[in-house]
Amino acid sequence: EAGVVQSPRYKIIEKKQPVAFWCNPISGHNTLYWYLQNLGQGPELLIRYENEEAVDDSQLPKDRFSAERLKGVDSTLKIQPAELGDSAVYLCASSLDRYALNEQFFGPGTRLTVL
Amino acid sequence: AQSVTQLDSHVSVSEGTPVLLRCNYSSSYSPSLFWYVQHPNKGLQLLLKYTSAATLVKGINGFEAEFKKSETSFHLTKPSAHMSDAAEYFCVVNAGGFKTIFGAGTRLFVKA
């Protein structure tokens, strides 16, 4: 069975440009997470979805970041406009449901470089 | 509020010697605790998890961790390091509100 799929794996853009990341979770997983991982740090949650509902987006910078999971399956994270400080790895993860017992399965991430 | 502190940013061991990666947590609730490993250019992989069943938890690749409530610790150990263990390790806490908090990570170096 395929794991969590993310694309692209790498993205280089100039500041002020828009960028989008795509994630397809493991089939049957209701909960989807987007994390930001800066170099040398642990992942930080940006947003969590339960099916198509965003239930925790308190750490998402809403002035420039947006996300959607329209049909409760795959998801897109967008930044517009990108800033230099957005350079990081963006991780997507999924789990069966939201309960603490459940393991999160992570994709390989998208490494964003903003010039 | 909950938090997690990994006490060492880097740990270096020789192949065949024991590994100890330290993690302390803070939580207002009874937590679930996890250790994940991240190899270069690969996704995070679960090593083991504690969910209030047994305090000594065995994971994959010979790793284990012991939950000590009195010390609020969840240290990761392995009796004998292998070169393939070289990676970044993250301690993770989830306690109430379904919010997952990652530690800053410990990079493990294994010398031949």
CSV table of C-alpha atoms in Angstrom, one decimal:
chain,number,residue,atom,x,y,z
A,1,GLU,CA,0.0,0.0,0.0
A,2,ALA,CA,1.3,3.5,-0.9
A,3,GLY,CA,2.3,5.8,1.9
A,4,VAL,CA,1.7,9.5,2.2
A,5,VAL,CA,2.5,11.1,-1.1
A,6,GLN,CA,3.7,14.7,-1.5
A,7,SER,CA,4.6,16.7,-4.5
A,8,PRO,CA,6.7,18.4,-5.5
A,9,ARG,CA,9.7,17.2,-3.5
A,10,TYR,CA,11.6,20.3,-4.1
A,11,LYS,CA,10.6,23.8,-5.0
A,12,ILE,CA,12.6,27.0,-5.6
A,13,ILE,CA,10.8,30.3,-6.1
A,14,GLU,CA,11.5,34.0,-5.8
A,15,LYS,CA,10.0,35.9,-3.0
A,16,LYS,CA,6.5,37.3,-3.5
A,17,GLN,CA,5.7,34.4,-5.8
A,18,PRO,CA,2.9,32.0,-5.0
A,19,VAL,CA,3.5,28.3,-4.3
A,20,ALA,CA,1.4,25.2,-3.7
A,21,PHE,CA,2.1,21.9,-2.1
A,22,TRP,CA,0.0,18.7,-2.6
A,23,CYS,CA,-0.5,15.8,-0.3
A,24,ASN,CA,-2.4,12.5,-0.8
A,25,PRO,CA,-2.8,10.7,2.6
A,26,ILE,CA,-3.0,6.9,3.1
A,27,SER,CA,-6.3,5.6,1.9
A,28,GLY,CA,-8.9,5.5,4.7
A,29,HIS,CA,-7.1,8.0,7.0
A,30,ASN,CA,-9.5,10.6,8.1
A,31,THR,CA,-7.0,12.9,9.8
A,32,LEU,CA,-4.5,14.9,7.8
A,33,TYR,CA,-1.8,17.2,9.1
A,34,TRP,CA,0.4,19.8,7.6
A,35,TYR,CA,3.7,20.6,9.5
A,36,LEU,CA,6.5,23.1,9.0
A,37,GLN,CA,10.0,21.9,9.7
A,38,ASN,CA,12.8,24.5,9.9
A,39,LEU,CA,16.4,23.4,9.7
A,40,GLY,CA,17.5,21.8,12.9
A,41,GLN,CA,14.1,21.9,14.5
A,42,GLY,CA,11.2,19.6,15.1
A,43,PRO,CA,8.1,19.8,13.0
A,44,GLU,CA,5.5,22.4,14.0
A,45,LEU,CA,1.8,21.8,13.3
A,46,LEU,CA,0.3,24.3,10.8
A,47,ILE,CA,-3.2,22.8,10.4
A,48,ARG,CA,-5.1,19.6,11.1
A,49,TYR,CA,-8.1,18.3,9.2
A,50,GLU,CA,-10.7,15.8,10.3
A,51,ASN,CA,-12.1,14.7,6.9
A,52,GLU,CA,-12.8,18.0,5.1
A,53,GLU,CA,-13.0,20.1,8.2
A,54,ALA,CA,-10.0,22.2,9.5
A,55,VAL,CA,-10.2,21.6,13.2
A,56,ASP,CA,-7.0,23.2,14.3
A,57,ASP,CA,-5.4,26.0,12.3
A,58,SER,CA,-4.3,28.2,15.1
A,59,GLN,CA,-0.7,28.1,14.0
A,60,LEU,CA,-1.4,28.8,10.3
A,61,PRO,CA,-0.4,32.3,9.3
A,62,LYS,CA,-3.7,33.2,7.6
A,63,ASP,CA,-2.5,36.4,6.0
A,64,ARG,CA,-0.4,34.4,3.5
A,65,PHE,CA,-1.1,30.7,4.0
A,66,SER,CA,-4.2,28.8,3.0
A,67,ALA,CA,-5.1,25.1,2.9
A,68,GLU,CA,-8.0,23.0,1.6
A,69,ARG,CA,-9.2,19.4,1.7
A,70,LEU,CA,-12.3,19.7,-0.3
A,71,LYS,CA,-13.4,16.1,-0.5
A,72,GLY,CA,-11.8,14.9,2.6
A,73,VAL,CA,-9.0,13.0,0.8
A,74,ASP,CA,-6.1,14.9,-0.7
A,75,SER,CA,-5.1,18.4,0.4
A,76,THR,CA,-3.3,21.5,-0.9
A,77,LEU,CA,-1.3,24.0,1.1
A,78,LYS,CA,-0.7,27.4,-0.5
A,79,ILE,CA,1.5,30.3,0.3
A,80,GLN,CA,0.9,33.6,-1.4
A,81,PRO,CA,3.0,35.6,-1.5
A,82,ALA,CA,6.1,33.7,-0.3
A,83,GLU,CA,8.7,35.3,1.9
A,84,LEU,CA,12.3,34.5,2.5
A,85,GLY,CA,11.5,33.1,6.0
A,86,ASP,CA,9.1,30.6,4.5
A,87,SER,CA,12.1,28.5,3.3
A,88,ALA,CA,11.7,25.2,5.1
A,89,VAL,CA,10.4,21.6,4.7
A,90,TYR,CA,6.6,21.2,4.6
A,91,LEU,CA,5.5,17.8,5.9
A,92,CYS,CA,2.2,16.2,5.4
A,93,ALA,CA,1.0,13.3,7.7
A,94,SER,CA,-2.1,11.3,8.1
A,95,SER,CA,-3.6,9.0,10.7
A,96,LEU,CA,-6.7,6.9,11.0
A,97,ASP,CA,-8.4,9.4,13.3
A,98,ARG,CA,-7.5,12.2,15.7
A,99,TYR,CA,-7.0,10.1,18.9
A,100,ALA,CA,-3.6,10.3,20.6
A,101,LEU,CA,-3.1,6.5,20.3
A,102,ASN,CA,-2.8,6.6,16.6
A,103,GLU,CA,0.4,6.8,14.8
A,104,GLN,CA,0.9,9.5,12.3
A,105,PHE,CA,2.4,8.5,8.9
A,106,PHE,CA,4.5,11.1,7.3
A,107,GLY,CA,5.3,11.9,3.7
A,108,PRO,CA,8.8,12.7,2.5
A,109,GLY,CA,8.1,16.4,2.6
A,110,THR,CA,8.5,19.3,0.2
A,111,ARG,CA,11.7,21.4,0.6
A,112,LEU,CA,10.9,25.0,-0.3
A,113,THR,CA,13.6,27.5,-1.0
A,114,VAL,CA,12.6,31.2,-1.4
A,115,LEU,CA,15.2,33.4,-3.1
B,1,ALA,CA,0.0,23.3,28.6
B,2,GLN,CA,2.3,20.6,27.3
B,3,SER,CA,5.9,20.7,26.2
B,4,VAL,CA,8.8,18.3,25.4
B,5,THR,CA,12.5,18.9,25.8
B,6,GLN,CA,15.2,16.8,24.2
B,7,LEU,CA,18.2,17.3,26.4
B,8,ASP,CA,20.9,16.7,23.8
B,9,SER,CA,21.0,18.2,20.3
B,10,HIS,CA,23.8,15.8,19.3
B,11,VAL,CA,24.9,12.4,20.6
B,12,SER,CA,27.9,10.5,19.3
B,13,VAL,CA,28.5,6.8,20.0
B,14,SER,CA,30.7,4.1,18.6
B,15,GLU,CA,29.2,1.2,16.8
B,16,GLY,CA,28.3,-1.6,19.2
B,17,THR,CA,28.0,0.7,22.2
B,18,PRO,CA,24.8,1.6,24.0
B,19,VAL,CA,22.6,4.5,22.8
B,20,LEU,CA,20.8,6.9,25.2
B,21,LEU,CA,18.6,9.7,23.9
B,22,ARG,CA,17.0,11.8,26.6
B,23,CYS,CA,13.5,13.3,26.6
B,24,ASN,CA,11.6,15.1,29.3
B,25,TYR,CA,8.0,16.2,29.0
B,26,SER,CA,5.5,18.4,30.7
B,27,SER,CA,1.8,17.8,30.5
B,28,SER,CA,-1.3,18.6,32.5
B,29,TYR,CA,-2.9,15.4,31.4
B,30,SER,CA,-1.8,11.8,31.1
B,31,PRO,CA,0.2,11.9,27.9
B,32,SER,CA,0.8,9.7,25.0
B,33,LEU,CA,4.5,9.7,24.1
B,34,PHE,CA,6.2,8.7,20.9
B,35,TRP,CA,9.7,8.5,19.4
B,36,TYR,CA,10.1,9.1,15.7
B,37,VAL,CA,13.2,8.7,13.6
B,38,GLN,CA,14.1,10.8,10.5
B,39,HIS,CA,16.7,9.6,8.1
B,40,PRO,CA,18.1,12.1,5.5
B,41,ASN,CA,15.7,12.8,2.7
B,42,LYS,CA,13.2,10.3,4.2
B,43,GLY,CA,9.9,10.7,6.0
B,44,LEU,CA,9.5,10.5,9.7
B,45,GLN,CA,9.0,6.9,10.9
B,46,LEU,CA,7.5,5.8,14.2
B,47,LEU,CA,9.9,3.9,16.5
B,48,LEU,CA,7.6,3.3,19.4
B,49,LYS,CA,4.8,4.8,21.4
B,50,TYR,CA,3.6,4.8,25.1
B,51,THR,CA,-0.1,4.9,25.7
B,52,SER,CA,-0.4,4.1,29.5
B,53,ALA,CA,-0.2,0.3,29.1
B,54,ALA,CA,3.3,-0.9,30.0
B,55,THR,CA,5.9,1.6,31.1
B,56,LEU,CA,8.7,-0.1,29.2
B,57,VAL,CA,7.9,0.1,25.5
B,58,LYS,CA,9.7,-1.9,22.9
B,59,GLY,CA,10.0,-0.6,19.4
B,60,ILE,CA,11.5,-1.4,16.0
B,61,ASN,CA,15.2,-2.0,15.3
B,62,GLY,CA,16.0,-2.9,18.9
B,63,PHE,CA,15.0,0.4,20.4
B,64,GLU,CA,13.1,0.7,23.7
B,65,ALA,CA,11.9,3.5,26.0
B,66,GLU,CA,10.8,3.7,29.6
B,67,PHE,CA,8.1,6.0,30.8
B,68,LYS,CA,8.9,7.4,34.3
B,69,LYS,CA,6.1,9.6,35.6
B,70,SER,CA,8.0,10.7,38.7
B,71,GLU,CA,10.8,12.0,36.5
B,72,THR,CA,8.6,13.1,33.6
B,73,SER,CA,11.0,11.3,31.3
B,74,PHE,CA,10.8,9.1,28.3
B,75,HIS,CA,14.3,8.3,27.4
B,76,LEU,CA,15.1,6.2,24.3
B,77,THR,CA,17.7,3.4,24.5
B,78,LYS,CA,19.4,0.7,22.4
B,79,PRO,CA,21.9,-1.8,23.8
B,80,SER,CA,24.2,-1.8,20.7
B,81,ALA,CA,24.4,1.0,18.1
B,82,HIS,CA,24.5,0.1,14.4
B,83,MET,CA,25.8,2.4,11.6
B,84,SER,CA,22.3,2.5,10.2
B,85,ASP,CA,21.0,4.1,13.4
B,86,ALA,CA,22.6,7.4,12.4
B,87,ALA,CA,19.7,9.8,12.0
B,88,GLU,CA,17.6,12.5,13.7
B,89,TYR,CA,15.3,11.3,16.5
B,90,PHE,CA,12.3,13.2,17.8
B,91,CYS,CA,10.4,12.8,21.0
B,92,VAL,CA,6.7,13.7,20.7
B,93,VAL,CA,4.0,14.3,23.3
B,94,ASN,CA,0.2,14.3,22.8
B,95,ALA,CA,-1.9,15.2,25.8
B,96,GLY,CA,-5.3,16.6,25.5
B,97,GLY,CA,-6.7,18.7,22.7
B,98,PHE,CA,-5.3,16.3,20.2
B,99,LYS,CA,-2.3,18.6,19.7
B,100,THR,CA,1.0,16.9,18.9
B,101,ILE,CA,4.2,18.6,20.1
B,102,PHE,CA,7.6,17.6,18.7
B,103,GLY,CA,10.9,18.1,20.5
B,104,ALA,CA,13.7,19.9,18.8
B,105,GLY,CA,15.4,16.6,17.9
B,106,THR,CA,18.6,14.8,18.7
B,107,ARG,CA,21.0,13.9,15.9
B,108,LEU,CA,22.7,10.6,16.5
B,109,PHE,CA,26.1,10.0,15.1
B,110,VAL,CA,27.6,6.5,15.0
B,111,LYS,CA,31.3,6.0,14.6
B,112,ALA,CA,32.8,2.9,13.1
